[in-house]
């Protein structure tokens, strides 16, 4: 018969998810704040050394990490489905704004990290991670607030572009780190670009095959939801097995499915109960990977990075706001809504750890992540409300 410790360990994650869900529901009702902020607080608290309910984070092959990857993939599919490439082509100033704010963030955070005495390689990795905006938080808050409008659509598109740029840059730097030679930076860049292209092709193939199958079956709504979810699970499994990018693959899947004219109805947002459950697990897991020691060690740099990142992104979007067709005010709110970064960074770091990268030097990013795990959802919620694009406006 299993001993008590084994039983408690096996029950830790189910109980943690239940506690986080209840905290999110009651927290939302009592305070009006986003549910996912409470998920993060619960995950961090239960995994802390003081409480220690959750087992220590394992390497990149863990079952919980895989489930978190699937949850993230479902969200990325939905994000990709909502991206309008035609609009991007018709509005080049918006595309320019996305590049300026992402590259500006990279440069600003890089020099801030150097100023704090961080090594060059660590500063580069920190800067590449800071470029990103967490699509998990963005999509979740937009769906929760039932938001729609100019700011909402721009935040969705910018978060997708930021993810691709961040993954590309991060993989280039990781490849350079592994080879430890400046002569290999070209190879690292090419390998990262090829990996993104192959990942995009895999996602696009699924985006063609799955809609074709649904049309043959009659394209029932329930069949579509199950088919999309199973396809995302397959894509995540394939890309990680082949050391490719599930971010690019699932985005491409959603983007291609959109242009194959497959209906993704409002009832299917977040993939129903499955998506809700996996979202709780995703945010609890992300917060559970953080430790008090890492947060305290990177505290001063983290606060500076959060401020500089927020200012750079807001300024980068605002400067191009009128040229891209919106007011200064909505441009500033769009930049403000790009604050979330947490879940995306955690998953990238966990998989970098599995490839042998010493991510302990990035403890300042852990502090950034925890701050924005809680406050990022609140910032984007406020930005959408101030833009009068939510049901609570």
mmCIF file of C-alpha atoms in Angstrom:
data_model
loop_
_atom_site.group_PDB
_atom_site.id
_atom_site.type_symbol
_atom_site.label_atom_id
_atom_site.label_comp_id
_atom_site.label_asym_id
_atom_site.label_seq_id
_atom_site.Cartn_x
_atom_site.Cartn_y
_atom_site.Cartn_z
ATOM 1 C CA UNK A 1 0.000 0.000 0.000
ATOM 2 C CA UNK A 2 1.437 3.439 -0.941
ATOM 3 C CA UNK A 3 2.768 5.485 1.942
ATOM 4 C CA UNK A 4 1.169 8.760 3.000
ATOM 5 C CA UNK A 5 3.854 10.948 1.359
ATOM 6 C CA UNK A 6 3.316 9.307 -2.037
ATOM 7 C CA UNK A 7 -0.456 9.732 -1.777
ATOM 8 C CA UNK A 8 -0.134 13.406 -0.846
ATOM 9 C CA UNK A 9 2.327 14.003 -3.700
ATOM 10 C CA UNK A 10 -0.048 12.424 -6.227
ATOM 11 C CA UNK A 11 -2.922 14.558 -4.971
ATOM 12 C CA UNK A 12 -0.947 17.825 -4.884
ATOM 13 C CA UNK A 13 -1.676 19.074 -8.394
ATOM 14 C CA UNK A 14 -5.412 18.175 -8.471
ATOM 15 C CA UNK A 15 -5.924 19.965 -5.145
ATOM 16 C CA UNK A 16 -3.822 22.938 -6.278
ATOM 17 C CA UNK A 17 -5.915 23.350 -9.418
ATOM 18 C CA UNK A 18 -9.149 23.169 -7.407
ATOM 19 C CA UNK A 19 -7.885 25.725 -4.872
ATOM 20 C CA UNK A 20 -6.715 28.057 -7.661
ATOM 21 C CA UNK A 21 -10.052 27.797 -9.473
ATOM 22 C CA UNK A 22 -11.986 28.640 -6.308
ATOM 23 C CA UNK A 23 -9.620 31.523 -5.533
ATOM 24 C CA UNK A 24 -10.152 32.856 -9.046
ATOM 25 C CA UNK A 25 -13.939 32.635 -8.863
ATOM 26 C CA UNK A 26 -14.277 34.201 -5.416
ATOM 27 C CA UNK A 27 -11.531 36.715 -6.100
ATOM 28 C CA UNK A 28 -13.221 37.849 -9.309
ATOM 29 C CA UNK A 29 -16.572 38.165 -7.540
ATOM 30 C CA UNK A 30 -15.239 40.080 -4.538
ATOM 31 C CA UNK A 31 -12.690 42.359 -6.218
ATOM 32 C CA UNK A 32 -13.524 42.445 -9.928
ATOM 33 C CA UNK A 33 -9.883 41.629 -10.722
ATOM 34 C CA UNK A 34 -8.949 38.997 -13.345
ATOM 35 C CA UNK A 35 -9.158 35.362 -12.301
ATOM 36 C CA UNK A 36 -5.708 34.508 -13.624
ATOM 37 C CA UNK A 37 -4.053 36.919 -11.189
ATOM 38 C CA UNK A 38 -5.400 34.756 -8.374
ATOM 39 C CA UNK A 39 -4.281 31.577 -10.164
ATOM 40 C CA UNK A 40 -0.731 32.926 -10.133
ATOM 41 C CA UNK A 41 -0.830 33.869 -6.462
ATOM 42 C CA UNK A 42 -2.084 30.403 -5.496
ATOM 43 C CA UNK A 43 0.512 28.626 -7.642
ATOM 44 C CA UNK A 44 3.363 30.645 -6.196
ATOM 45 C CA UNK A 45 2.123 30.266 -2.618
ATOM 46 C CA UNK A 46 1.597 26.499 -2.815
ATOM 47 C CA UNK A 47 5.020 25.908 -4.383
ATOM 48 C CA UNK A 48 6.929 28.157 -1.980
ATOM 49 C CA UNK A 49 9.404 26.627 0.423
ATOM 50 C CA UNK A 50 7.316 27.858 3.365
ATOM 51 C CA UNK A 51 4.257 25.840 2.310
ATOM 52 C CA UNK A 52 5.710 23.319 -0.135
ATOM 53 C CA UNK A 53 2.438 21.671 -1.164
ATOM 54 C CA UNK A 54 3.426 21.287 -4.823
ATOM 55 C CA UNK A 55 6.406 19.082 -5.745
ATOM 56 C CA UNK A 56 9.528 20.772 -7.082
ATOM 57 C CA UNK A 57 9.483 21.702 -10.763
ATOM 58 C CA UNK A 58 10.864 18.910 -12.917
ATOM 59 C CA UNK A 59 12.692 19.023 -16.211
ATOM 60 C CA UNK A 60 11.074 19.625 -19.585
ATOM 61 C CA UNK A 61 9.694 16.075 -19.859
ATOM 62 C CA UNK A 62 7.218 16.352 -16.985
ATOM 63 C CA UNK A 63 3.554 15.535 -17.501
ATOM 64 C CA UNK A 64 2.426 18.819 -15.966
ATOM 65 C CA UNK A 65 4.732 20.783 -18.264
ATOM 66 C CA UNK A 66 3.357 18.947 -21.283
ATOM 67 C CA UNK A 67 -0.212 19.755 -20.208
ATOM 68 C CA UNK A 68 0.816 23.396 -19.754
ATOM 69 C CA UNK A 69 2.284 23.330 -23.262
ATOM 70 C CA UNK A 70 -1.009 21.988 -24.626
ATOM 71 C CA UNK A 71 -2.956 24.694 -22.782
ATOM 72 C CA UNK A 72 -0.646 27.331 -24.232
ATOM 73 C CA UNK A 73 -1.015 25.758 -27.683
ATOM 74 C CA UNK A 74 -4.809 25.982 -27.515
ATOM 75 C CA UNK A 75 -4.548 29.676 -26.658
ATOM 76 C CA UNK A 76 -2.034 30.290 -29.451
ATOM 77 C CA UNK A 77 -4.346 28.558 -31.918
ATOM 78 C CA UNK A 78 -7.163 30.887 -30.917
ATOM 79 C CA UNK A 79 -4.839 33.864 -31.174
ATOM 80 C CA UNK A 80 -3.671 32.786 -34.631
ATOM 81 C CA UNK A 81 -7.282 32.345 -35.690
ATOM 82 C CA UNK A 82 -7.997 35.971 -34.832
ATOM 83 C CA UNK A 83 -5.014 37.389 -36.773
ATOM 84 C CA UNK A 84 -5.956 39.200 -39.998
ATOM 85 C CA UNK A 85 -3.000 39.208 -42.408
ATOM 86 C CA UNK A 86 -4.900 41.310 -44.924
ATOM 87 C CA UNK A 87 -5.307 44.085 -42.368
ATOM 88 C CA UNK A 88 -1.584 43.973 -41.603
ATOM 89 C CA UNK A 89 -0.795 44.376 -45.305
ATOM 90 C CA UNK A 90 -3.209 47.293 -45.596
ATOM 91 C CA UNK A 91 -1.795 49.055 -42.524
ATOM 92 C CA UNK A 92 2.031 49.081 -42.872
ATOM 93 C CA UNK A 93 2.413 51.714 -40.127
ATOM 94 C CA UNK A 94 0.969 49.281 -37.609
ATOM 95 C CA UNK A 95 3.488 46.647 -38.685
ATOM 96 C CA UNK A 96 6.212 49.283 -38.312
ATOM 97 C CA UNK A 97 4.964 50.095 -34.808
ATOM 98 C CA UNK A 98 5.187 46.420 -33.830
ATOM 99 C CA UNK A 99 8.798 46.202 -34.979
ATOM 100 C CA UNK A 100 9.799 49.474 -33.332
ATOM 101 C CA UNK A 101 8.284 48.652 -29.945
ATOM 102 C CA UNK A 102 9.727 45.109 -29.928
ATOM 103 C CA UNK A 103 13.231 46.114 -31.025
ATOM 104 C CA UNK A 104 13.143 49.199 -28.795
ATOM 105 C CA UNK A 105 12.282 46.987 -25.837
ATOM 106 C CA UNK A 106 15.142 44.625 -26.680
ATOM 107 C CA UNK A 107 17.703 47.448 -26.834
ATOM 108 C CA UNK A 108 16.421 49.231 -23.721
ATOM 109 C CA UNK A 109 16.322 46.112 -21.529
ATOM 110 C CA UNK A 110 19.731 44.984 -22.813
ATOM 111 C CA UNK A 111 21.422 48.207 -21.749
ATOM 112 C CA UNK A 112 19.553 48.280 -18.438
ATOM 113 C CA UNK A 113 20.805 44.760 -17.684
ATOM 114 C CA UNK A 114 24.390 45.731 -18.568
ATOM 115 C CA UNK A 115 24.090 48.774 -16.322
ATOM 116 C CA UNK A 116 23.218 46.430 -13.439
ATOM 117 C CA UNK A 117 26.392 44.423 -14.104
ATOM 118 C CA UNK A 118 24.787 41.429 -15.821
ATOM 119 C CA UNK A 119 26.945 39.434 -18.268
ATOM 120 C CA UNK A 120 26.491 40.165 -21.976
ATOM 121 C CA UNK A 121 24.947 36.787 -22.806
ATOM 122 C CA UNK A 122 22.505 36.928 -19.906
ATOM 123 C CA UNK A 123 21.561 40.500 -20.851
ATOM 124 C CA UNK A 124 20.842 39.356 -24.420
ATOM 125 C CA UNK A 125 18.599 36.521 -23.199
ATOM 126 C CA UNK A 126 16.834 38.836 -20.766
ATOM 127 C CA UNK A 127 16.233 41.375 -23.547
ATOM 128 C CA UNK A 128 14.876 38.741 -25.941
ATOM 129 C CA UNK A 129 12.401 37.498 -23.323
ATOM 130 C CA UNK A 130 11.312 41.052 -22.493
ATOM 131 C CA UNK A 131 10.276 41.591 -26.129
ATOM 132 C CA UNK A 132 7.389 39.166 -25.725
ATOM 133 C CA UNK A 133 3.809 39.729 -24.625
ATOM 134 C CA UNK A 134 2.070 36.705 -23.137
ATOM 135 C CA UNK A 135 -0.745 35.645 -25.509
ATOM 136 C CA UNK A 136 -2.176 33.434 -22.763
ATOM 137 C CA UNK A 137 -2.897 36.446 -20.564
ATOM 138 C CA UNK A 138 -4.029 38.634 -23.477
ATOM 139 C CA UNK A 139 -6.494 36.119 -24.917
ATOM 140 C CA UNK A 140 -7.807 35.113 -21.501
ATOM 141 C CA UNK A 141 -8.495 38.678 -20.359
ATOM 142 C CA UNK A 142 -10.059 39.677 -23.684
ATOM 143 C CA UNK A 143 -12.393 36.676 -23.555
ATOM 144 C CA UNK A 144 -13.179 37.212 -19.874
ATOM 145 C CA UNK A 145 -13.986 40.897 -20.432
ATOM 146 C CA UNK A 146 -15.760 40.162 -23.737
ATOM 147 C CA UNK A 147 -13.727 42.968 -25.192
ATOM 148 C CA UNK A 148 -13.848 44.148 -28.804
ATOM 149 C CA UNK A 149 -12.584 47.223 -30.619
ATOM 150 C CA UNK A 150 -9.464 48.874 -31.986
ATOM 151 C CA UNK A 151 -7.315 48.447 -28.880
ATOM 152 C CA UNK A 152 -8.404 44.829 -28.463
ATOM 153 C CA UNK A 153 -7.544 43.845 -32.038
ATOM 154 C CA UNK A 154 -4.205 45.651 -31.979
ATOM 155 C CA UNK A 155 -3.179 44.029 -28.713
ATOM 156 C CA UNK A 156 -3.987 40.604 -30.168
ATOM 157 C CA UNK A 157 -1.936 41.249 -33.307
ATOM 158 C CA UNK A 158 0.976 42.805 -31.411
ATOM 159 C CA UNK A 159 1.158 39.912 -28.935
ATOM 160 C CA UNK A 160 1.365 37.434 -31.830
ATOM 161 C CA UNK A 161 4.125 39.417 -33.562
ATOM 162 C CA UNK A 162 5.995 39.856 -30.282
ATOM 163 C CA UNK A 163 5.895 36.101 -29.659
ATOM 164 C CA UNK A 164 7.388 35.246 -33.042
ATOM 165 C CA UNK A 165 10.128 37.883 -32.726
ATOM 166 C CA UNK A 166 10.937 36.822 -29.173
ATOM 167 C CA UNK A 167 11.112 33.106 -30.030
ATOM 168 C CA UNK A 168 13.352 33.804 -33.024
ATOM 169 C CA UNK A 169 15.710 36.064 -31.065
ATOM 170 C CA UNK A 170 15.764 33.792 -28.018
ATOM 171 C CA UNK A 171 16.607 30.719 -30.119
ATOM 172 C CA UNK A 172 19.408 32.586 -31.891
ATOM 173 C CA UNK A 173 20.916 33.557 -28.535
ATOM 174 C CA UNK A 174 20.472 30.036 -27.110
ATOM 175 C CA UNK A 175 22.195 28.602 -30.190
ATOM 176 C CA UNK A 176 25.031 31.091 -29.776
ATOM 177 C CA UNK A 177 25.250 30.208 -26.060
ATOM 178 C CA UNK A 178 25.545 26.495 -26.831
ATOM 179 C CA UNK A 179 28.361 26.985 -29.356
ATOM 180 C CA UNK A 180 30.201 29.715 -27.390
ATOM 181 C CA UNK A 181 31.720 31.142 -30.545
ATOM 182 C CA UNK A 182 31.052 34.332 -32.473
ATOM 183 C CA UNK A 183 31.663 32.460 -35.729
ATOM 184 C CA UNK A 184 28.561 30.381 -35.022
ATOM 185 C CA UNK A 185 26.146 33.313 -34.690
ATOM 186 C CA UNK A 186 25.302 33.031 -38.400
ATOM 187 C CA UNK A 187 24.564 29.323 -38.072
ATOM 188 C CA UNK A 188 22.471 29.951 -34.963
ATOM 189 C CA UNK A 189 20.448 32.597 -36.807
ATOM 190 C CA UNK A 190 19.875 30.379 -39.829
ATOM 191 C CA UNK A 191 18.956 27.394 -37.662
ATOM 192 C CA UNK A 192 16.451 29.484 -35.703
ATOM 193 C CA UNK A 193 14.894 30.831 -38.903
ATOM 194 C CA UNK A 194 14.703 27.363 -40.451
ATOM 195 C CA UNK A 195 13.122 25.959 -37.286
ATOM 196 C CA UNK A 196 10.464 28.695 -37.357
ATOM 197 C CA UNK A 197 9.762 28.089 -41.051
ATOM 198 C CA UNK A 198 9.429 24.320 -40.600
ATOM 199 C CA UNK A 199 7.195 24.873 -37.571
ATOM 200 C CA UNK A 200 5.026 27.231 -39.604
ATOM 201 C CA UNK A 201 4.740 24.679 -42.404
ATOM 202 C CA UNK A 202 3.653 21.974 -39.951
ATOM 203 C CA UNK A 203 0.983 24.266 -38.534
ATOM 204 C CA UNK A 204 -0.174 25.285 -42.004
ATOM 205 C CA UNK A 205 -0.495 21.644 -43.075
ATOM 206 C CA UNK A 206 -2.728 20.970 -40.086
ATOM 207 C CA UNK A 207 -4.634 24.154 -40.966
ATOM 208 C CA UNK A 208 -5.429 22.699 -44.385
ATOM 209 C CA UNK A 209 -6.028 19.061 -43.439
ATOM 210 C CA UNK A 210 -8.260 19.590 -40.375
ATOM 211 C CA UNK A 211 -10.734 21.967 -42.124
ATOM 212 C CA UNK A 212 -10.903 19.589 -45.106
ATOM 213 C CA UNK A 213 -11.756 16.718 -42.766
ATOM 214 C CA UNK A 214 -14.399 18.823 -40.984
ATOM 215 C CA UNK A 215 -16.053 19.721 -44.264
ATOM 216 C CA UNK A 216 -16.188 16.045 -45.138
ATOM 217 C CA UNK A 217 -17.802 15.301 -41.764
ATOM 218 C CA UNK A 218 -20.299 18.153 -42.086
ATOM 219 C CA UNK A 219 -18.333 20.677 -39.980
ATOM 220 C CA UNK A 220 -20.387 20.239 -36.810
ATOM 221 C CA UNK A 221 -19.441 22.671 -34.030
ATOM 222 C CA UNK A 222 -18.682 19.938 -31.493
ATOM 223 C CA UNK A 223 -16.573 18.017 -34.008
ATOM 224 C CA UNK A 224 -14.654 21.193 -34.804
ATOM 225 C CA UNK A 225 -13.798 21.837 -31.156
ATOM 226 C CA UNK A 226 -12.558 18.295 -30.566
ATOM 227 C CA UNK A 227 -10.671 18.199 -33.866
ATOM 228 C CA UNK A 228 -8.891 21.484 -33.207
ATOM 229 C CA UNK A 229 -7.948 20.413 -29.667
ATOM 230 C CA UNK A 230 -6.593 17.041 -30.811
ATOM 231 C CA UNK A 231 -4.672 18.726 -33.627
ATOM 232 C CA UNK A 232 -3.055 21.134 -31.160
ATOM 233 C CA UNK A 233 -2.003 18.212 -28.944
ATOM 234 C CA UNK A 234 -0.415 16.521 -31.968
ATOM 235 C CA UNK A 235 1.331 19.721 -33.057
ATOM 236 C CA UNK A 236 2.785 20.334 -29.593
ATOM 237 C CA UNK A 237 4.000 16.732 -29.400
ATOM 238 C CA UNK A 238 5.554 16.794 -32.891
ATOM 239 C CA UNK A 239 7.309 20.137 -32.526
ATOM 240 C CA UNK A 240 8.852 19.347 -29.145
ATOM 241 C CA UNK A 241 9.972 15.921 -30.333
ATOM 242 C CA UNK A 242 11.651 17.543 -33.354
ATOM 243 C CA UNK A 243 12.994 20.496 -31.281
ATOM 244 C CA UNK A 244 10.951 22.988 -33.293
ATOM 245 C CA UNK A 245 8.721 25.872 -32.189
ATOM 246 C CA UNK A 246 5.209 24.978 -30.983
ATOM 247 C CA UNK A 247 4.534 28.717 -30.722
ATOM 248 C CA UNK A 248 4.985 29.251 -34.444
ATOM 249 C CA UNK A 249 3.273 25.976 -35.353
ATOM 250 C CA UNK A 250 0.087 26.572 -33.349
ATOM 251 C CA UNK A 251 -0.104 30.214 -34.468
ATOM 252 C CA UNK A 252 0.222 29.087 -38.094
ATOM 253 C CA UNK A 253 -2.437 26.429 -37.506
ATOM 254 C CA UNK A 254 -4.943 28.990 -36.246
ATOM 255 C CA UNK A 255 -4.024 31.487 -38.962
ATOM 256 C CA UNK A 256 -4.440 28.926 -41.753
ATOM 257 C CA UNK A 257 -7.697 27.581 -40.296
ATOM 258 C CA UNK A 258 -9.078 31.132 -40.297
ATOM 259 C CA UNK A 259 -8.309 31.582 -43.958
ATOM 260 C CA UNK A 260 -9.787 28.158 -44.757
ATOM 261 C CA UNK A 261 -13.083 29.688 -43.570
ATOM 262 C CA UNK A 262 -13.747 27.256 -40.737
ATOM 263 C CA UNK A 263 -16.154 28.775 -38.218
ATOM 264 C CA UNK A 264 -14.834 29.108 -34.679
ATOM 265 C CA UNK A 265 -17.996 30.165 -32.890
ATOM 266 C CA UNK A 266 -18.297 32.161 -29.684
ATOM 267 C CA UNK A 267 -19.311 29.011 -27.800
ATOM 268 C CA UNK A 268 -15.897 27.540 -28.575
ATOM 269 C CA UNK A 269 -13.838 30.376 -27.097
ATOM 270 C CA UNK A 270 -11.207 28.959 -24.718
ATOM 271 C CA UNK A 271 -12.208 25.481 -25.986
ATOM 272 C CA UNK A 272 -15.002 25.280 -23.456
ATOM 273 C CA UNK A 273 -14.521 23.377 -20.196
ATOM 274 C CA UNK A 274 -11.298 21.761 -21.441
ATOM 275 C CA UNK A 275 -9.731 25.127 -22.140
ATOM 276 C CA UNK A 276 -10.888 26.558 -18.809
ATOM 277 C CA UNK A 277 -9.370 23.661 -16.880
ATOM 278 C CA UNK A 278 -6.059 23.767 -18.747
ATOM 279 C CA UNK A 279 -5.870 27.542 -18.347
ATOM 280 C CA UNK A 280 -6.017 27.171 -14.564
ATOM 281 C CA UNK A 281 -3.278 24.547 -14.709
ATOM 282 C CA UNK A 282 -1.156 26.718 -17.027
ATOM 283 C CA UNK A 283 -1.094 29.764 -14.760
ATOM 284 C CA UNK A 284 -0.689 27.738 -11.569
ATOM 285 C CA UNK A 285 2.223 25.854 -13.122
ATOM 286 C CA UNK A 286 3.884 29.043 -14.374
ATOM 287 C CA UNK A 287 3.834 30.606 -10.920
ATOM 288 C CA UNK A 288 4.888 27.361 -9.223
ATOM 289 C CA UNK A 289 8.245 27.366 -11.049
ATOM 290 C CA UNK A 290 9.317 30.584 -9.285
ATOM 291 C CA UNK A 291 11.234 30.706 -6.018
ATOM 292 C CA UNK A 292 11.546 33.358 -3.304
ATOM 293 C CA UNK A 293 15.341 33.376 -3.490
ATOM 294 C CA UNK A 294 15.303 34.092 -7.225
ATOM 295 C CA UNK A 295 12.753 36.843 -6.776
ATOM 296 C CA UNK A 296 14.717 38.558 -4.029
ATOM 297 C CA UNK A 297 18.034 38.235 -5.876
ATOM 298 C CA UNK A 298 16.690 39.923 -8.986
ATOM 299 C CA UNK A 299 14.352 42.402 -7.311
ATOM 300 C CA UNK A 300 15.968 45.762 -8.175
ATOM 301 C CA UNK A 301 16.743 44.816 -11.765
ATOM 302 C CA UNK A 302 13.253 43.330 -12.155
ATOM 303 C CA UNK A 303 11.485 46.520 -11.087
ATOM 304 C CA UNK A 304 13.643 48.545 -13.476
ATOM 305 C CA UNK A 305 13.015 46.105 -16.348
ATOM 306 C CA UNK A 306 9.253 46.192 -15.776
ATOM 307 C CA UNK A 307 9.199 49.998 -15.844
ATOM 308 C CA UNK A 308 11.533 50.360 -18.840
ATOM 309 C CA UNK A 309 9.716 47.626 -20.769
ATOM 310 C CA UNK A 310 6.314 49.188 -20.153
ATOM 311 C CA UNK A 311 7.505 52.679 -21.103
ATOM 312 C CA UNK A 312 9.265 51.476 -24.259
ATOM 313 C CA UNK A 313 6.322 49.446 -25.520
ATOM 314 C CA UNK A 314 3.836 52.224 -24.751
ATOM 315 C CA UNK A 315 6.001 54.852 -26.431
ATOM 316 C CA UNK A 316 6.727 52.641 -29.453
ATOM 317 C CA UNK A 317 3.036 52.049 -30.148
ATOM 318 C CA UNK A 318 1.921 55.593 -29.306
ATOM 319 C CA UNK A 319 4.367 57.250 -31.710
ATOM 320 C CA UNK A 320 2.765 55.425 -34.655
ATOM 321 C CA UNK A 321 -0.817 55.572 -33.371
ATOM 322 C CA UNK A 322 -2.191 58.322 -35.617
ATOM 323 C CA UNK A 323 -0.236 57.087 -38.640
ATOM 324 C CA UNK A 324 -1.783 53.644 -38.119
ATOM 325 C CA UNK A 325 -5.322 54.985 -37.756
ATOM 326 C CA UNK A 326 -6.101 55.486 -34.054
ATOM 327 C CA UNK A 327 -5.907 58.315 -31.536
ATOM 328 C CA UNK A 328 -2.936 59.047 -29.271
ATOM 329 C CA UNK A 329 -4.995 57.912 -26.284
ATOM 330 C CA UNK A 330 -5.875 54.528 -27.771
ATOM 331 C CA UNK A 331 -2.301 54.104 -28.957
ATOM 332 C CA UNK A 332 -1.045 54.619 -25.412
ATOM 333 C CA UNK A 333 -3.648 52.202 -24.017
ATOM 334 C CA UNK A 334 -2.605 49.606 -26.613
ATOM 335 C CA UNK A 335 1.007 49.891 -25.507
ATOM 336 C CA UNK A 336 -0.026 49.699 -21.870
ATOM 337 C CA UNK A 337 -1.992 46.511 -22.563
ATOM 338 C CA UNK A 338 1.202 44.801 -23.769
ATOM 339 C CA UNK A 339 2.392 44.510 -20.155
ATOM 340 C CA UNK A 340 1.730 40.732 -19.632
ATOM 341 C CA UNK A 341 4.760 38.518 -20.206
ATOM 342 C CA UNK A 342 4.608 35.761 -17.596
ATOM 343 C CA UNK A 343 3.467 32.409 -19.012
ATOM 344 C CA UNK A 344 5.293 32.766 -22.321
ATOM 345 C CA UNK A 345 8.611 33.409 -20.578
ATOM 346 C CA UNK A 346 8.186 30.541 -18.103
ATOM 347 C CA UNK A 347 7.634 27.958 -20.835
ATOM 348 C CA UNK A 348 10.574 29.233 -22.892
ATOM 349 C CA UNK A 349 12.851 29.073 -19.841
ATOM 350 C CA UNK A 350 11.686 25.594 -18.861
ATOM 351 C CA UNK A 351 12.490 24.240 -22.298
ATOM 352 C CA UNK A 352 15.797 26.117 -22.385
ATOM 353 C CA UNK A 353 16.595 24.399 -19.079
ATOM 354 C CA UNK A 354 15.871 21.019 -20.696
ATOM 355 C CA UNK A 355 18.402 21.865 -23.432
ATOM 356 C CA UNK A 356 21.144 22.411 -20.859
ATOM 357 C CA UNK A 357 21.007 26.199 -20.584
ATOM 358 C CA UNK A 358 21.782 27.575 -17.109
ATOM 359 C CA UNK A 359 18.728 29.758 -16.550
ATOM 360 C CA UNK A 360 19.662 30.485 -12.932
ATOM 361 C CA UNK A 361 21.459 33.584 -14.201
ATOM 362 C CA UNK A 362 18.078 34.850 -15.365
ATOM 363 C CA UNK A 363 16.712 35.084 -11.805
ATOM 364 C CA UNK A 364 15.823 38.721 -12.468
ATOM 365 C CA UNK A 365 13.432 37.540 -15.176
ATOM 366 C CA UNK A 366 11.789 35.302 -12.578
ATOM 367 C CA UNK A 367 11.059 38.395 -10.512
ATOM 368 C CA UNK A 368 9.718 40.206 -13.595
ATOM 369 C CA UNK A 369 7.550 37.195 -14.332
ATOM 370 C CA UNK A 370 6.037 37.039 -10.849
ATOM 371 C CA UNK A 371 5.289 40.752 -10.816
ATOM 372 C CA UNK A 372 3.549 40.589 -14.182
ATOM 373 C CA UNK A 373 1.889 37.249 -13.380
ATOM 374 C CA UNK A 374 -0.205 39.171 -10.849
ATOM 375 C CA UNK A 375 -0.234 42.756 -12.144
ATOM 376 C CA UNK A 376 -0.065 42.127 -15.919
ATOM 377 C CA UNK A 377 -3.675 40.868 -16.155
ATOM 378 C CA UNK A 378 -4.849 43.823 -14.058
ATOM 379 C CA UNK A 379 -3.030 46.320 -16.307
ATOM 380 C CA UNK A 380 -4.519 44.937 -19.527
ATOM 381 C CA UNK A 381 -7.970 44.731 -17.902
ATOM 382 C CA UNK A 382 -7.772 48.406 -16.907
ATOM 383 C CA UNK A 383 -6.489 49.391 -20.359
ATOM 384 C CA UNK A 384 -9.421 47.689 -22.096
ATOM 385 C CA UNK A 385 -11.929 49.239 -19.680
ATOM 386 C CA UNK A 386 -10.410 52.697 -20.125
ATOM 387 C CA UNK A 387 -10.628 52.193 -23.894
ATOM 388 C CA UNK A 388 -14.377 51.504 -23.401
ATOM 389 C CA UNK A 389 -14.180 48.188 -25.236
ATOM 390 C CA UNK A 390 -15.488 45.865 -22.524
ATOM 391 C CA UNK A 391 -18.872 44.973 -21.146
ATOM 392 C CA UNK A 392 -17.780 46.690 -17.894
ATOM 393 C CA UNK A 393 -16.904 49.983 -19.616
#
